[in-house]
Amino acid sequence: MNPRQLTLLTFVQNQGSVTVEQLADKLGVTLQTVRRDVQRLADKGLLARFHGGVRVPSSTIENIGRQQRENLNKAGKLRIARAVAANVPNDCSLILNIGTTTECVAAALLHHCGLRVVTNNLNVATTLSTNPSCEVIVVGGVVRGRDQGIVGEAAVDFIRQFQVDIAIIGISAIESDGSLRDYDYREVKVSQAILTHAREVWLAADASKFNRPAMVEVGKLSQIDRLFTDAPPPDPFPALLSEAKVRCDVSLA
């Protein structure tokens, strides 16, 4: 691997997914050179190609490791979290689900007042419990050791008791048919309950989630009211978002 290819690989790993044009601008080379480098890296299993771009490789049945997810496009997730927090009013009720992006949102909410937060994410609960003006309600169920998420039928039943003002959810994948997808069936059942027990649903998803495959369908873009992301969504997502009447907030800085 030459230095240019190493730079390319590092850039994609940091961003999650990028277009060929973005790579050419970043590296100062032609589209042909980028496509050749991408093909070589894809042949080695280091990158995965999709129409018009490239992303980190992933399985449809298992998410990447937690530490890698925490570091993947961290700057973008922090921008998303600040944008979400800026739109959350004081004195409201929320549900936050499992995910490294929702954990960033929790940290961004530490100065809010009068929040009542239901969560199946012990990391979110630990963060927000340090805010004396925030009441945290932890969902009951099975704790998933690898990420401190709470899943299972007991968690679903617990969520069904509530109807909150805003659900702020993360997702593992948004496919080109407009489906929202994840990997763990037990986690998906909880997320589906969250979608139907909130007056508004906000999706916090960085650019790496677009065109990423995952096995289990959580729902559709039409079930989302607002999408917070860190880069303009690639095709065909602008048309899908418009058709679903989803407000898209892009945080570039």
PDB file of C-alpha atoms in Angstrom:
ATOM      1  CA  MET A   1       0.000   0.000   0.000  1.00  0.00           C
ATOM      2  CA  ASN A   2       1.502   3.331  -1.065  1.00  0.00           C
ATOM      3  CA  PRO A   3       1.214   6.543   1.027  1.00  0.00           C
ATOM      4  CA  ARG A   4      -1.658   7.879  -1.098  1.00  0.00           C
ATOM      5  CA  GLN A   5      -3.663   4.697  -0.611  1.00  0.00           C
ATOM      6  CA  LEU A   6      -2.974   4.789   3.115  1.00  0.00           C
ATOM      7  CA  THR A   7      -4.265   8.387   3.246  1.00  0.00           C
ATOM      8  CA  LEU A   8      -7.324   7.349   1.256  1.00  0.00           C
ATOM      9  CA  LEU A   9      -8.045   4.412   3.560  1.00  0.00           C
ATOM     10  CA  THR A  10      -7.630   6.518   6.711  1.00  0.00           C
ATOM     11  CA  PHE A  11      -9.943   9.205   5.325  1.00  0.00           C
ATOM     12  CA  VAL A  12     -12.692   6.698   4.542  1.00  0.00           C
ATOM     13  CA  GLN A  13     -12.325   5.047   7.955  1.00  0.00           C
ATOM     14  CA  ASN A  14     -12.690   8.439   9.648  1.00  0.00           C
ATOM     15  CA  GLN A  15     -15.672   9.496   7.540  1.00  0.00           C
ATOM     16  CA  GLY A  16     -17.435   6.147   7.260  1.00  0.00           C
ATOM     17  CA  SER A  17     -18.493   6.672   3.648  1.00  0.00           C
ATOM     18  CA  VAL A  18     -17.447   9.193   0.977  1.00  0.00           C
ATOM     19  CA  THR A  19     -17.956   9.822  -2.707  1.00  0.00           C
ATOM     20  CA  VAL A  20     -15.291   9.281  -5.323  1.00  0.00           C
ATOM     21  CA  GLU A  21     -15.340  13.035  -5.997  1.00  0.00           C
ATOM     22  CA  GLN A  22     -14.628  13.794  -2.324  1.00  0.00           C
ATOM     23  CA  LEU A  23     -11.664  11.447  -2.401  1.00  0.00           C
ATOM     24  CA  ALA A  24     -10.280  13.056  -5.561  1.00  0.00           C
ATOM     25  CA  ASP A  25     -10.533  16.508  -3.934  1.00  0.00           C
ATOM     26  CA  LYS A  26      -8.957  15.262  -0.726  1.00  0.00           C
ATOM     27  CA  LEU A  27      -6.014  13.602  -2.476  1.00  0.00           C
ATOM     28  CA  GLY A  28      -5.611  16.096  -5.312  1.00  0.00           C
ATOM     29  CA  VAL A  29      -5.698  13.383  -7.977  1.00  0.00           C
ATOM     30  CA  THR A  30      -7.948  12.378 -10.863  1.00  0.00           C
ATOM     31  CA  LEU A  31     -11.141  10.343 -10.528  1.00  0.00           C
ATOM     32  CA  GLN A  32      -9.453   7.588 -12.516  1.00  0.00           C
ATOM     33  CA  THR A  33      -6.613   7.379  -9.992  1.00  0.00           C
ATOM     34  CA  VAL A  34      -9.065   7.264  -7.096  1.00  0.00           C
ATOM     35  CA  ARG A  35     -11.110   4.515  -8.727  1.00  0.00           C
ATOM     36  CA  ARG A  36      -7.964   2.464  -9.316  1.00  0.00           C
ATOM     37  CA  ASP A  37      -6.841   2.867  -5.690  1.00  0.00           C
ATOM     38  CA  VAL A  38     -10.318   2.082  -4.383  1.00  0.00           C
ATOM     39  CA  GLN A  39     -10.481  -1.082  -6.473  1.00  0.00           C
ATOM     40  CA  ARG A  40      -7.129  -2.280  -5.142  1.00  0.00           C
ATOM     41  CA  LEU A  41      -8.174  -1.638  -1.545  1.00  0.00           C
ATOM     42  CA  ALA A  42     -11.553  -3.274  -2.143  1.00  0.00           C
ATOM     43  CA  ASP A  43      -9.832  -6.339  -3.588  1.00  0.00           C
ATOM     44  CA  LYS A  44      -7.954  -6.639  -0.286  1.00  0.00           C
ATOM     45  CA  GLY A  45     -11.205  -6.389   1.667  1.00  0.00           C
ATOM     46  CA  LEU A  46     -10.233  -3.047   3.220  1.00  0.00           C
ATOM     47  CA  LEU A  47     -13.013  -1.023   1.574  1.00  0.00           C
ATOM     48  CA  ALA A  48     -16.458  -1.668   0.136  1.00  0.00           C
ATOM     49  CA  ARG A  49     -17.685   0.061  -3.002  1.00  0.00           C
ATOM     50  CA  PHE A  50     -21.196   1.313  -3.732  1.00  0.00           C
ATOM     51  CA  HIS A  51     -22.572   3.329  -6.644  1.00  0.00           C
ATOM     52  CA  GLY A  52     -20.647   6.602  -6.687  1.00  0.00           C
ATOM     53  CA  GLY A  53     -18.649   6.047  -3.535  1.00  0.00           C
ATOM     54  CA  VAL A  54     -16.864   3.902  -1.022  1.00  0.00           C
ATOM     55  CA  ARG A  55     -17.389   2.970   2.627  1.00  0.00           C
ATOM     56  CA  VAL A  56     -15.858   0.919   5.384  1.00  0.00           C
ATOM     57  CA  PRO A  57     -16.692  -2.760   4.882  1.00  0.00           C
ATOM     58  CA  SER A  58     -19.372  -4.250   7.084  1.00  0.00           C
ATOM     59  CA  SER A  59     -21.338  -7.433   7.506  1.00  0.00           C
ATOM     60  CA  THR A  60     -25.114  -7.558   7.073  1.00  0.00           C
ATOM     61  CA  ILE A  61     -25.400  -9.712  10.191  1.00  0.00           C
ATOM     62  CA  GLU A  62     -22.957  -8.174  12.682  1.00  0.00           C
ATOM     63  CA  ASN A  63     -22.002  -4.598  13.507  1.00  0.00           C
ATOM     64  CA  ILE A  64     -18.388  -3.474  13.747  1.00  0.00           C
ATOM     65  CA  GLY A  65     -16.833  -3.409  17.220  1.00  0.00           C
ATOM     66  CA  ARG A  66     -17.848  -0.786  19.750  1.00  0.00           C
ATOM     67  CA  GLN A  67     -14.440   0.904  19.977  1.00  0.00           C
ATOM     68  CA  GLN A  68     -14.290   1.211  16.196  1.00  0.00           C
ATOM     69  CA  ARG A  69     -17.829   2.652  16.168  1.00  0.00           C
ATOM     70  CA  GLU A  70     -16.898   5.182  18.837  1.00  0.00           C
ATOM     71  CA  ASN A  71     -13.983   6.439  16.780  1.00  0.00           C
ATOM     72  CA  LEU A  72     -15.701   6.255  13.385  1.00  0.00           C
ATOM     73  CA  ASN A  73     -16.465   9.820  12.240  1.00  0.00           C
ATOM     74  CA  LYS A  74     -16.394  11.066  15.822  1.00  0.00           C
ATOM     75  CA  ALA A  75     -16.196  14.720  14.775  1.00  0.00           C
ATOM     76  CA  GLY A  76     -19.326  14.293  12.664  1.00  0.00           C
ATOM     77  CA  LYS A  77     -21.205  12.640  15.524  1.00  0.00           C
ATOM     78  CA  LEU A  78     -20.289  15.507  17.840  1.00  0.00           C
ATOM     79  CA  ARG A  79     -21.618  18.023  15.297  1.00  0.00           C
ATOM     80  CA  ILE A  80     -24.831  16.048  15.042  1.00  0.00           C
ATOM     81  CA  ALA A  81     -25.153  15.879  18.822  1.00  0.00           C
ATOM     82  CA  ARG A  82     -24.758  19.643  19.196  1.00  0.00           C
ATOM     83  CA  ALA A  83     -27.394  20.237  16.521  1.00  0.00           C
ATOM     84  CA  VAL A  84     -29.844  17.842  18.160  1.00  0.00           C
ATOM     85  CA  ALA A  85     -29.307  19.359  21.602  1.00  0.00           C
ATOM     86  CA  ALA A  86     -29.813  22.868  20.234  1.00  0.00           C
ATOM     87  CA  ASN A  87     -33.269  21.815  19.046  1.00  0.00           C
ATOM     88  CA  VAL A  88     -34.361  19.985  22.216  1.00  0.00           C
ATOM     89  CA  PRO A  89     -36.382  22.326  24.445  1.00  0.00           C
ATOM     90  CA  ASN A  90     -36.077  22.358  28.205  1.00  0.00           C
ATOM     91  CA  ASP A  91     -38.844  20.712  30.209  1.00  0.00           C
ATOM     92  CA  CYS A  92     -39.675  17.904  27.792  1.00  0.00           C
ATOM     93  CA  SER A  93     -39.683  14.104  27.760  1.00  0.00           C
ATOM     94  CA  LEU A  94     -37.308  12.055  25.614  1.00  0.00           C
ATOM     95  CA  ILE A  95     -36.377   8.501  24.694  1.00  0.00           C
ATOM     96  CA  LEU A  96     -32.767   7.814  23.698  1.00  0.00           C
ATOM     97  CA  ASN A  97     -31.859   4.389  22.359  1.00  0.00           C
ATOM     98  CA  ILE A  98     -28.668   2.365  21.916  1.00  0.00           C
ATOM     99  CA  GLY A  99     -25.806   3.842  19.907  1.00  0.00           C
ATOM    100  CA  THR A 100     -22.619   5.862  20.037  1.00  0.00           C
ATOM    101  CA  THR A 101     -24.346   8.844  18.387  1.00  0.00           C
ATOM    102  CA  THR A 102     -27.131   8.938  20.980  1.00  0.00           C
ATOM    103  CA  GLU A 103     -24.425   8.777  23.650  1.00  0.00           C
ATOM    104  CA  CYS A 104     -22.908  11.930  22.136  1.00  0.00           C
ATOM    105  CA  VAL A 105     -26.379  13.514  22.214  1.00  0.00           C
ATOM    106  CA  ALA A 106     -26.688  12.660  25.917  1.00  0.00           C
ATOM    107  CA  ALA A 107     -23.426  14.484  26.637  1.00  0.00           C
ATOM    108  CA  ALA A 108     -24.650  17.489  24.658  1.00  0.00           C
ATOM    109  CA  LEU A 109     -27.816  17.617  26.805  1.00  0.00           C
ATOM    110  CA  LEU A 110     -25.978  17.975  30.113  1.00  0.00           C
ATOM    111  CA  HIS A 111     -26.870  21.658  30.490  1.00  0.00           C
ATOM    112  CA  HIS A 112     -30.580  21.260  29.723  1.00  0.00           C
ATOM    113  CA  CYS A 113     -33.151  21.731  32.458  1.00  0.00           C
ATOM    114  CA  GLY A 114     -36.266  19.781  33.314  1.00  0.00           C
ATOM    115  CA  LEU A 115     -35.696  16.778  31.071  1.00  0.00           C
ATOM    116  CA  ARG A 116     -37.290  13.414  31.731  1.00  0.00           C
ATOM    117  CA  VAL A 117     -35.366  10.792  29.761  1.00  0.00           C
ATOM    118  CA  VAL A 118     -36.270   7.158  29.169  1.00  0.00           C
ATOM    119  CA  THR A 119     -33.367   5.078  27.836  1.00  0.00           C
ATOM    120  CA  ASN A 120     -32.323   1.507  27.139  1.00  0.00           C
ATOM    121  CA  ASN A 121     -28.681   2.614  27.021  1.00  0.00           C
ATOM    122  CA  LEU A 122     -26.818   2.445  30.327  1.00  0.00           C
ATOM    123  CA  ASN A 123     -24.096   4.733  28.956  1.00  0.00           C
ATOM    124  CA  VAL A 124     -26.735   7.404  28.251  1.00  0.00           C
ATOM    125  CA  ALA A 125     -28.197   6.898  31.726  1.00  0.00           C
ATOM    126  CA  THR A 126     -24.781   7.239  33.376  1.00  0.00           C
ATOM    127  CA  THR A 127     -24.052  10.457  31.491  1.00  0.00           C
ATOM    128  CA  LEU A 128     -27.404  12.172  32.043  1.00  0.00           C
ATOM    129  CA  SER A 129     -27.677  11.110  35.684  1.00  0.00           C
ATOM    130  CA  THR A 130     -24.920  13.651  36.415  1.00  0.00           C
ATOM    131  CA  ASN A 131     -27.335  16.428  35.386  1.00  0.00           C
ATOM    132  CA  PRO A 132     -29.257  17.272  38.575  1.00  0.00           C
ATOM    133  CA  SER A 133     -32.053  18.811  36.503  1.00  0.00           C
ATOM    134  CA  CYS A 134     -32.652  15.614  34.532  1.00  0.00           C
ATOM    135  CA  GLU A 135     -34.711  12.618  35.617  1.00  0.00           C
ATOM    136  CA  VAL A 136     -33.473   9.391  34.041  1.00  0.00           C
ATOM    137  CA  ILE A 137     -35.704   6.321  33.720  1.00  0.00           C
ATOM    138  CA  VAL A 138     -33.801   3.154  32.823  1.00  0.00           C
ATOM    139  CA  VAL A 139     -35.601   0.511  30.778  1.00  0.00           C
ATOM    140  CA  GLY A 140     -35.752  -2.985  32.270  1.00  0.00           C
ATOM    141  CA  GLY A 141     -34.494  -5.998  30.367  1.00  0.00           C
ATOM    142  CA  VAL A 142     -31.346  -7.897  29.403  1.00  0.00           C
ATOM    143  CA  VAL A 143     -28.103  -5.885  29.452  1.00  0.00           C
ATOM    144  CA  ARG A 144     -25.965  -6.543  26.383  1.00  0.00           C
ATOM    145  CA  GLY A 145     -22.431  -6.646  27.723  1.00  0.00           C
ATOM    146  CA  ARG A 146     -20.606  -5.401  24.644  1.00  0.00           C
ATOM    147  CA  ASP A 147     -22.238  -1.948  24.650  1.00  0.00           C
ATOM    148  CA  GLN A 148     -24.407  -1.656  27.793  1.00  0.00           C
ATOM    149  CA  GLY A 149     -27.600  -1.669  25.742  1.00  0.00           C
ATOM    150  CA  ILE A 150     -30.799  -3.122  27.235  1.00  0.00           C
ATOM    151  CA  VAL A 151     -32.788  -5.411  24.927  1.00  0.00           C
ATOM    152  CA  GLY A 152     -35.444  -8.111  24.963  1.00  0.00           C
ATOM    153  CA  GLU A 153     -39.200  -8.438  25.430  1.00  0.00           C
ATOM    154  CA  ALA A 154     -39.131  -6.937  28.935  1.00  0.00           C
ATOM    155  CA  ALA A 155     -37.583  -3.789  27.439  1.00  0.00           C
ATOM    156  CA  VAL A 156     -40.315  -3.648  24.781  1.00  0.00           C
ATOM    157  CA  ASP A 157     -43.055  -3.956  27.415  1.00  0.00           C
ATOM    158  CA  PHE A 158     -41.409  -1.232  29.501  1.00  0.00           C
ATOM    159  CA  ILE A 159     -41.262   1.228  26.584  1.00  0.00           C
ATOM    160  CA  ARG A 160     -44.966   0.700  25.858  1.00  0.00           C
ATOM    161  CA  GLN A 161     -45.861   2.462  29.115  1.00  0.00           C
ATOM    162  CA  PHE A 162     -44.711   5.832  27.756  1.00  0.00           C
ATOM    163  CA  GLN A 163     -45.609   8.425  25.144  1.00  0.00           C
ATOM    164  CA  VAL A 164     -42.758  10.934  25.103  1.00  0.00           C
ATOM    165  CA  ASP A 165     -42.385  14.249  23.319  1.00  0.00           C
ATOM    166  CA  ILE A 166     -39.335  13.258  21.264  1.00  0.00           C
ATOM    167  CA  ALA A 167     -37.569   9.988  20.530  1.00  0.00           C
ATOM    168  CA  ILE A 168     -33.936  10.525  19.538  1.00  0.00           C
ATOM    169  CA  ILE A 169     -32.701   7.364  17.899  1.00  0.00           C
ATOM    170  CA  GLY A 170     -29.543   6.095  16.264  1.00  0.00           C
ATOM    171  CA  ILE A 171     -29.450   3.455  13.550  1.00  0.00           C
ATOM    172  CA  SER A 172     -26.837   1.169  12.014  1.00  0.00           C
ATOM    173  CA  ALA A 173     -27.898   1.451   8.384  1.00  0.00           C
ATOM    174  CA  ILE A 174     -30.130   3.408   6.000  1.00  0.00           C
ATOM    175  CA  GLU A 175     -30.547   1.494   2.764  1.00  0.00           C
ATOM    176  CA  SER A 176     -31.398   2.903  -0.646  1.00  0.00           C
ATOM    177  CA  ASP A 177     -35.005   1.678  -0.430  1.00  0.00           C
ATOM    178  CA  GLY A 178     -35.584   4.010   2.531  1.00  0.00           C
ATOM    179  CA  SER A 179     -35.471   1.269   5.164  1.00  0.00           C
ATOM    180  CA  LEU A 180     -33.834   1.801   8.536  1.00  0.00           C
ATOM    181  CA  ARG A 181     -31.878  -1.282   9.566  1.00  0.00           C
ATOM    182  CA  ASP A 182     -29.936  -2.830  12.420  1.00  0.00           C
ATOM    183  CA  TYR A 183     -28.271  -6.110  13.361  1.00  0.00           C
ATOM    184  CA  ASP A 184     -29.702  -7.478  16.613  1.00  0.00           C
ATOM    185  CA  TYR A 185     -33.335  -8.607  16.365  1.00  0.00           C
ATOM    186  CA  ARG A 186     -33.838  -7.993  20.088  1.00  0.00           C
ATOM    187  CA  GLU A 187     -32.569  -4.423  19.764  1.00  0.00           C
ATOM    188  CA  VAL A 188     -34.761  -3.848  16.718  1.00  0.00           C
ATOM    189  CA  LYS A 189     -37.903  -4.852  18.629  1.00  0.00           C
ATOM    190  CA  VAL A 190     -37.135  -2.191  21.235  1.00  0.00           C
ATOM    191  CA  SER A 191     -36.449   0.433  18.560  1.00  0.00           C
ATOM    192  CA  GLN A 192     -39.758  -0.409  16.859  1.00  0.00           C
ATOM    193  CA  ALA A 193     -41.579   0.166  20.142  1.00  0.00           C
ATOM    194  CA  ILE A 194     -39.798   3.512  20.525  1.00  0.00           C
ATOM    195  CA  LEU A 195     -40.954   4.623  17.061  1.00  0.00           C
ATOM    196  CA  THR A 196     -44.598   4.201  18.061  1.00  0.00           C
ATOM    197  CA  HIS A 197     -44.358   5.738  21.529  1.00  0.00           C
ATOM    198  CA  ALA A 198     -43.128   9.237  20.719  1.00  0.00           C
ATOM    199  CA  ARG A 199     -44.927  12.283  19.374  1.00  0.00           C
ATOM    200  CA  GLU A 200     -41.898  13.086  17.217  1.00  0.00           C
ATOM    201  CA  VAL A 201     -39.021  10.869  16.083  1.00  0.00           C
ATOM    202  CA  TRP A 202     -35.599  12.363  15.368  1.00  0.00           C
ATOM    203  CA  LEU A 203     -32.966  10.212  13.693  1.00  0.00           C
ATOM    204  CA  ALA A 204     -29.318  11.049  14.463  1.00  0.00           C
ATOM    205  CA  ALA A 205     -27.169   9.342  11.834  1.00  0.00           C
ATOM    206  CA  ASP A 206     -23.772  10.265  10.423  1.00  0.00           C
ATOM    207  CA  ALA A 207     -22.954   9.904   6.734  1.00  0.00           C
ATOM    208  CA  SER A 208     -21.461   6.418   7.127  1.00  0.00           C
ATOM    209  CA  LYS A 209     -24.970   5.018   7.700  1.00  0.00           C
ATOM    210  CA  PHE A 210     -26.179   5.774   4.159  1.00  0.00           C
ATOM    211  CA  ASN A 211     -26.018   2.843   1.727  1.00  0.00           C
ATOM    212  CA  ARG A 212     -24.848   0.529   4.491  1.00  0.00           C
ATOM    213  CA  PRO A 213     -26.374  -2.964   4.652  1.00  0.00           C
ATOM    214  CA  ALA A 214     -27.842  -4.565   7.775  1.00  0.00           C
ATOM    215  CA  MET A 215     -30.026  -7.596   8.238  1.00  0.00           C
ATOM    216  CA  VAL A 216     -33.099  -6.512  10.231  1.00  0.00           C
ATOM    217  CA  GLU A 217     -35.567  -3.763   9.300  1.00  0.00           C
ATOM    218  CA  VAL A 218     -36.430  -1.323  12.078  1.00  0.00           C
ATOM    219  CA  GLY A 219     -38.768   0.871  10.037  1.00  0.00           C
ATOM    220  CA  LYS A 220     -38.977   3.331   7.171  1.00  0.00           C
ATOM    221  CA  LEU A 221     -37.873   6.922   6.657  1.00  0.00           C
ATOM    222  CA  SER A 222     -41.571   7.796   6.570  1.00  0.00           C
ATOM    223  CA  GLN A 223     -41.682   7.085  10.329  1.00  0.00           C
ATOM    224  CA  ILE A 224     -39.084   9.796  10.987  1.00  0.00           C
ATOM    225  CA  ASP A 225     -39.875  13.491  11.467  1.00  0.00           C
ATOM    226  CA  ARG A 226     -36.332  14.895  11.406  1.00  0.00           C
ATOM    227  CA  LEU A 227     -32.951  13.590  10.310  1.00  0.00           C
ATOM    228  CA  PHE A 228     -29.771  15.059  11.796  1.00  0.00           C
ATOM    229  CA  THR A 229     -26.625  14.188   9.842  1.00  0.00           C
ATOM    230  CA  ASP A 230     -23.159  15.566   9.175  1.00  0.00           C
ATOM    231  CA  ALA A 231     -23.011  15.667   5.363  1.00  0.00           C
ATOM    232  CA  PRO A 232     -25.501  16.071   2.508  1.00  0.00           C
ATOM    233  CA  PRO A 233     -27.122  12.668   1.940  1.00  0.00           C
ATOM    234  CA  PRO A 234     -26.089  10.992  -1.336  1.00  0.00           C
ATOM    235  CA  ASP A 235     -28.564   9.921  -4.013  1.00  0.00           C
ATOM    236  CA  PRO A 236     -31.239   8.585  -3.827  1.00  0.00           C
ATOM    237  CA  PHE A 237     -31.792   9.862  -0.283  1.00  0.00           C
ATOM    238  CA  PRO A 238     -32.702  13.527  -0.980  1.00  0.00           C
ATOM    239  CA  ALA A 239     -35.673  12.350  -3.050  1.00  0.00           C
ATOM    240  CA  LEU A 240     -36.616   9.718  -0.462  1.00  0.00           C
ATOM    241  CA  LEU A 241     -36.472  12.252   2.362  1.00  0.00           C
ATOM    242  CA  SER A 242     -38.573  14.728   0.397  1.00  0.00           C
ATOM    243  CA  GLU A 243     -41.160  12.074  -0.432  1.00  0.00           C
ATOM    244  CA  ALA A 244     -41.326  11.005   3.230  1.00  0.00           C
ATOM    245  CA  LYS A 245     -41.577  14.662   4.348  1.00  0.00           C
ATOM    246  CA  VAL A 246     -38.545  14.302   6.613  1.00  0.00           C
ATOM    247  CA  ARG A 247     -36.813  17.536   7.599  1.00  0.00           C
ATOM    248  CA  CYS A 248     -33.062  17.092   7.072  1.00  0.00           C
ATOM    249  CA  ASP A 249     -30.611  19.064   9.238  1.00  0.00           C
ATOM    250  CA  VAL A 250     -27.033  18.879   7.951  1.00  0.00           C
ATOM    251  CA  SER A 251     -24.290  19.971  10.354  1.00  0.00           C
ATOM    252  CA  LEU A 252     -21.168  20.708   8.350  1.00  0.00           C
ATOM    253  CA  ALA A 253     -19.371  22.601  11.117  1.00  0.00           C
TER     254      ALA A 253
END
